[in-house]
Amino acid sequence: MPQANLKLDVTFEFEIAAPEALLSGDHASLCRKLSELLGTLVLQGMPKVTATQLAKAGAHLVGHHYHLDAKNLSASRVDRALLAAAAPHLTDAELDDLAHRASGKMPEDAAALQRYLRRQALALVNEYRLVPCQVEGKLKSSGTITAITLDATLNLTNGSVMIDEAGRQNRLQQGAGAVTVIAADGTVRLGGNCEGHTLSGPVIGVSIADIASARDALIRLWQAGQQP
């Protein structure tokens, strides 16, 4: 078998008027139905015809693969604000992917829809997306309360805050709203909850709703950190 020294990519885009029965279900279900419908006649037929034609020039097809994707253009669109509220860690392009992924049979109840979108978003991207931040809190020692600012990192995916190693020995006052998380040169200020302390430092979290309130600035900050 000869070794491949050329890669050929041929792409077709089909616009289809499909019945509702074909469009029912989520994105994965739609792709699966289309793959089954096309079957070997199309998915294996093109490689066979391609190999026959290439052979006329003395070329040999030594391998192939296909990628099938579909977008339901008639699916109800989810308000972008709802998408961002459920998944503030996603980029604009990923929110578009989430809209397509979540289209179909979505819960009508607002709370259930939020949970559904959150699950779909984490299935799409669940990696840690970290941005630098500072934590403003208070120390209580010998009856004296002292304000303190610690360098930290905010995880946009789940709202957890990790204090940098130099400040982990500090024991902050606990409770909801006990700390303020500051990012993006001070343009973002989020209330945080200090739940206690471990060997890794204070256990601090920011709600997904609060992250969503500053989502645009935080995503820009994260994207800036990804650039070489």
Short mmCIF file of C-alpha atoms in Angstrom, two decimals:
data_model
loop_
_atom_site.label_atom_id
_atom_site.label_comp_id
_atom_site.label_asym_id
_atom_site.label_seq_id
_atom_site.Cartn_x
_atom_site.Cartn_y
_atom_site.Cartn_z
CA MET A 1 0.00 0.00 0.00
CA PRO A 2 1.51 3.37 -1.02
CA GLN A 3 2.02 6.07 1.61
CA ALA A 4 -0.25 9.13 1.50
CA ASN A 5 1.43 12.38 0.42
CA LEU A 6 -1.69 14.41 -0.45
CA LYS A 7 -4.76 15.36 1.59
CA LEU A 8 -7.97 16.11 -0.30
CA ASP A 9 -10.90 17.85 1.42
CA VAL A 10 -14.19 18.12 -0.50
CA THR A 11 -17.12 19.80 1.27
CA PHE A 12 -20.77 20.00 0.25
CA GLU A 13 -23.47 22.00 2.04
CA PHE A 14 -27.04 20.88 1.47
CA GLU A 15 -30.16 22.93 2.20
CA ILE A 16 -33.06 20.59 2.93
CA ALA A 17 -36.82 21.02 3.42
CA ALA A 18 -37.33 18.30 6.03
CA PRO A 19 -40.52 16.99 7.69
CA GLU A 20 -41.10 17.71 11.38
CA ALA A 21 -40.59 14.03 12.25
CA LEU A 22 -36.99 14.27 11.08
CA LEU A 23 -36.35 17.50 12.98
CA SER A 24 -37.70 16.30 16.32
CA GLY A 25 -35.11 15.73 19.03
CA ASP A 26 -31.80 17.36 19.86
CA HIS A 27 -28.74 18.04 17.70
CA ALA A 28 -27.15 14.62 18.32
CA SER A 29 -30.39 12.86 17.43
CA LEU A 30 -30.73 14.83 14.19
CA CYS A 31 -27.16 13.98 13.11
CA ARG A 32 -27.72 10.32 13.94
CA LYS A 33 -30.92 10.17 11.88
CA LEU A 34 -29.23 11.79 8.89
CA SER A 35 -26.26 9.45 9.12
CA GLU A 36 -28.59 6.46 9.11
CA LEU A 37 -30.56 7.85 6.16
CA LEU A 38 -27.48 8.50 4.04
CA GLY A 39 -25.99 5.14 4.97
CA THR A 40 -23.32 3.34 3.00
CA LEU A 41 -24.77 4.44 -0.33
CA VAL A 42 -23.58 8.01 0.26
CA LEU A 43 -21.01 7.79 3.03
CA GLN A 44 -19.09 4.94 1.40
CA GLY A 45 -20.14 5.61 -2.16
CA MET A 46 -18.23 8.86 -2.56
CA PRO A 47 -14.89 7.34 -1.47
CA LYS A 48 -15.43 4.52 -3.96
CA VAL A 49 -16.20 6.88 -6.84
CA THR A 50 -13.32 9.16 -5.80
CA ALA A 51 -10.88 6.24 -5.79
CA THR A 52 -12.04 5.24 -9.28
CA GLN A 53 -11.55 8.74 -10.64
CA LEU A 54 -8.16 9.26 -8.98
CA ALA A 55 -6.94 5.97 -10.37
CA LYS A 56 -7.15 7.50 -13.84
CA ALA A 57 -4.23 9.73 -12.82
CA GLY A 58 -2.33 6.90 -11.15
CA ALA A 59 -3.32 8.05 -7.63
CA HIS A 60 -4.44 5.61 -4.94
CA LEU A 61 -6.90 6.30 -2.13
CA VAL A 62 -5.21 4.94 1.03
CA GLY A 63 -7.67 6.18 3.65
CA HIS A 64 -10.67 8.39 4.25
CA HIS A 65 -13.04 9.69 6.89
CA TYR A 66 -16.17 11.82 6.93
CA HIS A 67 -17.67 14.45 9.20
CA LEU A 68 -21.43 14.92 9.34
CA ASP A 69 -23.11 17.90 11.00
CA ALA A 70 -26.51 19.55 10.72
CA LYS A 71 -28.24 22.69 11.96
CA ASN A 72 -31.97 22.78 12.58
CA LEU A 73 -32.84 26.19 11.11
CA SER A 74 -36.46 25.97 12.29
CA ALA A 75 -35.63 25.17 15.92
CA SER A 76 -36.74 27.67 18.49
CA ARG A 77 -33.91 29.99 19.38
CA VAL A 78 -32.95 30.48 23.00
CA ASP A 79 -32.60 34.06 24.15
CA ARG A 80 -28.88 34.83 24.26
CA ALA A 81 -29.21 36.36 27.72
CA LEU A 82 -30.48 33.01 29.03
CA LEU A 83 -27.54 31.22 27.44
CA ALA A 84 -25.02 33.62 28.95
CA ALA A 85 -26.72 33.40 32.35
CA ALA A 86 -26.42 29.62 32.36
CA ALA A 87 -22.92 29.49 30.88
CA PRO A 88 -20.93 32.70 31.38
CA HIS A 89 -17.70 30.74 30.87
CA LEU A 90 -18.46 30.19 27.17
CA THR A 91 -17.18 32.40 24.36
CA ASP A 92 -19.55 34.02 21.86
CA ALA A 93 -18.90 31.24 19.32
CA GLU A 94 -19.48 28.58 21.96
CA LEU A 95 -22.77 30.21 22.98
CA ASP A 96 -23.84 29.81 19.34
CA ASP A 97 -22.89 26.13 19.55
CA LEU A 98 -24.87 25.83 22.79
CA ALA A 99 -27.93 27.36 21.12
CA HIS A 100 -27.82 24.67 18.44
CA ARG A 101 -27.01 21.91 20.92
CA ALA A 102 -29.88 22.85 23.21
CA SER A 103 -32.45 23.40 20.47
CA GLY A 104 -35.37 21.04 20.30
CA LYS A 105 -37.35 19.87 23.29
CA MET A 106 -36.44 22.40 25.98
CA PRO A 107 -38.19 22.65 29.36
CA GLU A 108 -40.83 25.35 29.60
CA ASP A 109 -40.28 26.00 33.30
CA ALA A 110 -37.73 28.78 33.73
CA ALA A 111 -35.77 27.07 36.50
CA ALA A 112 -35.74 23.74 34.67
CA LEU A 113 -34.62 25.49 31.47
CA GLN A 114 -31.74 27.13 33.33
CA ARG A 115 -30.60 23.75 34.70
CA TYR A 116 -30.96 22.16 31.27
CA LEU A 117 -28.87 24.86 29.59
CA ARG A 118 -26.26 24.58 32.34
CA ARG A 119 -25.94 20.81 31.81
CA GLN A 120 -25.65 21.24 28.06
CA ALA A 121 -23.04 23.97 28.49
CA LEU A 122 -20.85 21.87 30.78
CA ALA A 123 -21.15 18.95 28.36
CA LEU A 124 -19.84 21.32 25.70
CA VAL A 125 -17.01 22.89 27.76
CA ASN A 126 -16.15 21.90 31.33
CA GLU A 127 -12.48 22.85 31.47
CA TYR A 128 -11.26 25.33 34.06
CA ARG A 129 -11.23 28.86 32.65
CA LEU A 130 -9.18 30.96 35.03
CA VAL A 131 -8.73 34.70 35.27
CA PRO A 132 -6.54 36.67 37.69
CA CYS A 133 -8.36 38.56 40.43
CA GLN A 134 -8.01 40.00 43.90
CA VAL A 135 -10.04 39.22 47.00
CA GLU A 136 -10.93 41.93 49.48
CA GLY A 137 -11.80 40.56 52.89
CA LYS A 138 -11.45 41.13 56.60
CA LEU A 139 -9.24 39.52 59.22
CA LYS A 140 -10.30 39.35 62.84
CA SER A 141 -7.52 39.03 65.40
CA SER A 142 -7.62 39.88 69.13
CA GLY A 143 -10.91 41.69 68.63
CA THR A 144 -9.50 43.87 65.89
CA ILE A 145 -10.86 43.72 62.34
CA THR A 146 -8.39 44.50 59.58
CA ALA A 147 -9.08 44.85 55.86
CA ILE A 148 -6.88 42.77 53.57
CA THR A 149 -6.46 42.29 49.82
CA LEU A 150 -5.16 38.98 48.47
CA ASP A 151 -4.12 37.95 44.97
CA ALA A 152 -6.20 35.08 43.63
CA THR A 153 -7.64 33.30 40.59
CA LEU A 154 -11.32 33.06 39.64
CA ASN A 155 -12.61 30.00 37.80
CA LEU A 156 -15.32 31.19 35.41
CA THR A 157 -16.60 27.63 34.91
CA ASN A 158 -17.74 26.97 38.47
CA GLY A 159 -17.18 30.19 40.41
CA SER A 160 -14.48 28.90 42.72
CA VAL A 161 -11.72 31.28 43.86
CA MET A 162 -8.20 30.09 44.68
CA ILE A 163 -6.04 32.36 46.81
CA ASP A 164 -2.41 32.57 45.67
CA GLU A 165 0.03 30.58 47.82
CA ALA A 166 1.47 33.64 49.58
CA GLY A 167 -1.90 34.52 51.10
CA ARG A 168 -3.38 31.13 51.93
CA GLN A 169 -2.56 31.27 55.64
CA ASN A 170 -4.96 34.18 56.18
CA ARG A 171 -8.25 33.35 57.85
CA LEU A 172 -10.93 35.59 56.46
CA GLN A 173 -14.27 36.36 58.01
CA GLN A 174 -16.86 33.87 56.77
CA GLY A 175 -20.32 34.25 55.32
CA ALA A 176 -22.17 35.34 52.21
CA GLY A 177 -20.87 38.68 51.01
CA ALA A 178 -17.92 38.52 53.38
CA VAL A 179 -15.47 39.05 50.54
CA THR A 180 -15.38 40.98 47.27
CA VAL A 181 -13.75 39.52 44.17
CA ILE A 182 -12.20 42.16 41.90
CA ALA A 183 -11.06 41.58 38.31
CA ALA A 184 -10.42 43.32 34.98
CA ASP A 185 -8.50 46.25 36.48
CA GLY A 186 -11.25 46.90 39.01
CA THR A 187 -14.08 47.18 36.50
CA VAL A 188 -15.57 43.92 37.81
CA ARG A 189 -16.54 43.65 41.49
CA LEU A 190 -18.40 40.52 42.61
CA GLY A 191 -19.68 39.53 46.01
CA GLY A 192 -18.13 36.29 47.25
CA ASN A 193 -18.96 33.73 49.90
CA CYS A 194 -16.26 32.53 52.29
CA GLU A 195 -17.36 29.11 53.54
CA GLY A 196 -14.34 28.26 55.68
CA HIS A 197 -10.67 27.41 55.51
CA THR A 198 -8.56 24.41 54.51
CA LEU A 199 -4.87 23.73 54.02
CA SER A 200 -5.31 25.26 50.56
CA GLY A 201 -6.54 28.51 52.08
CA PRO A 202 -9.95 30.17 52.35
CA VAL A 203 -12.79 28.39 50.57
CA ILE A 204 -14.38 31.12 48.46
CA GLY A 205 -17.02 30.95 45.79
CA VAL A 206 -18.83 33.35 43.47
CA SER A 207 -22.29 32.50 42.14
CA ILE A 208 -22.72 31.73 38.44
CA ALA A 209 -25.37 34.47 38.34
CA ASP A 210 -22.85 37.04 39.57
CA ILE A 211 -20.26 35.87 37.04
CA ALA A 212 -22.92 36.17 34.34
CA SER A 213 -23.56 39.78 35.35
CA ALA A 214 -19.98 40.61 34.31
CA ARG A 215 -19.64 37.91 31.69
CA ASP A 216 -18.48 40.08 28.75
CA ALA A 217 -15.58 41.67 30.65
CA LEU A 218 -14.53 38.37 32.23
CA ILE A 219 -14.58 36.46 28.94
CA ARG A 220 -12.48 39.17 27.30
CA LEU A 221 -10.03 38.89 30.19
CA TRP A 222 -9.85 35.11 29.83
CA GLN A 223 -9.40 35.30 26.05
CA ALA A 224 -6.62 37.85 26.45
CA GLY A 225 -4.82 35.39 28.71
CA GLN A 226 -5.00 32.69 26.01
CA GLN A 227 -3.13 34.73 23.44
CA PRO A 228 0.53 33.79 22.93
#
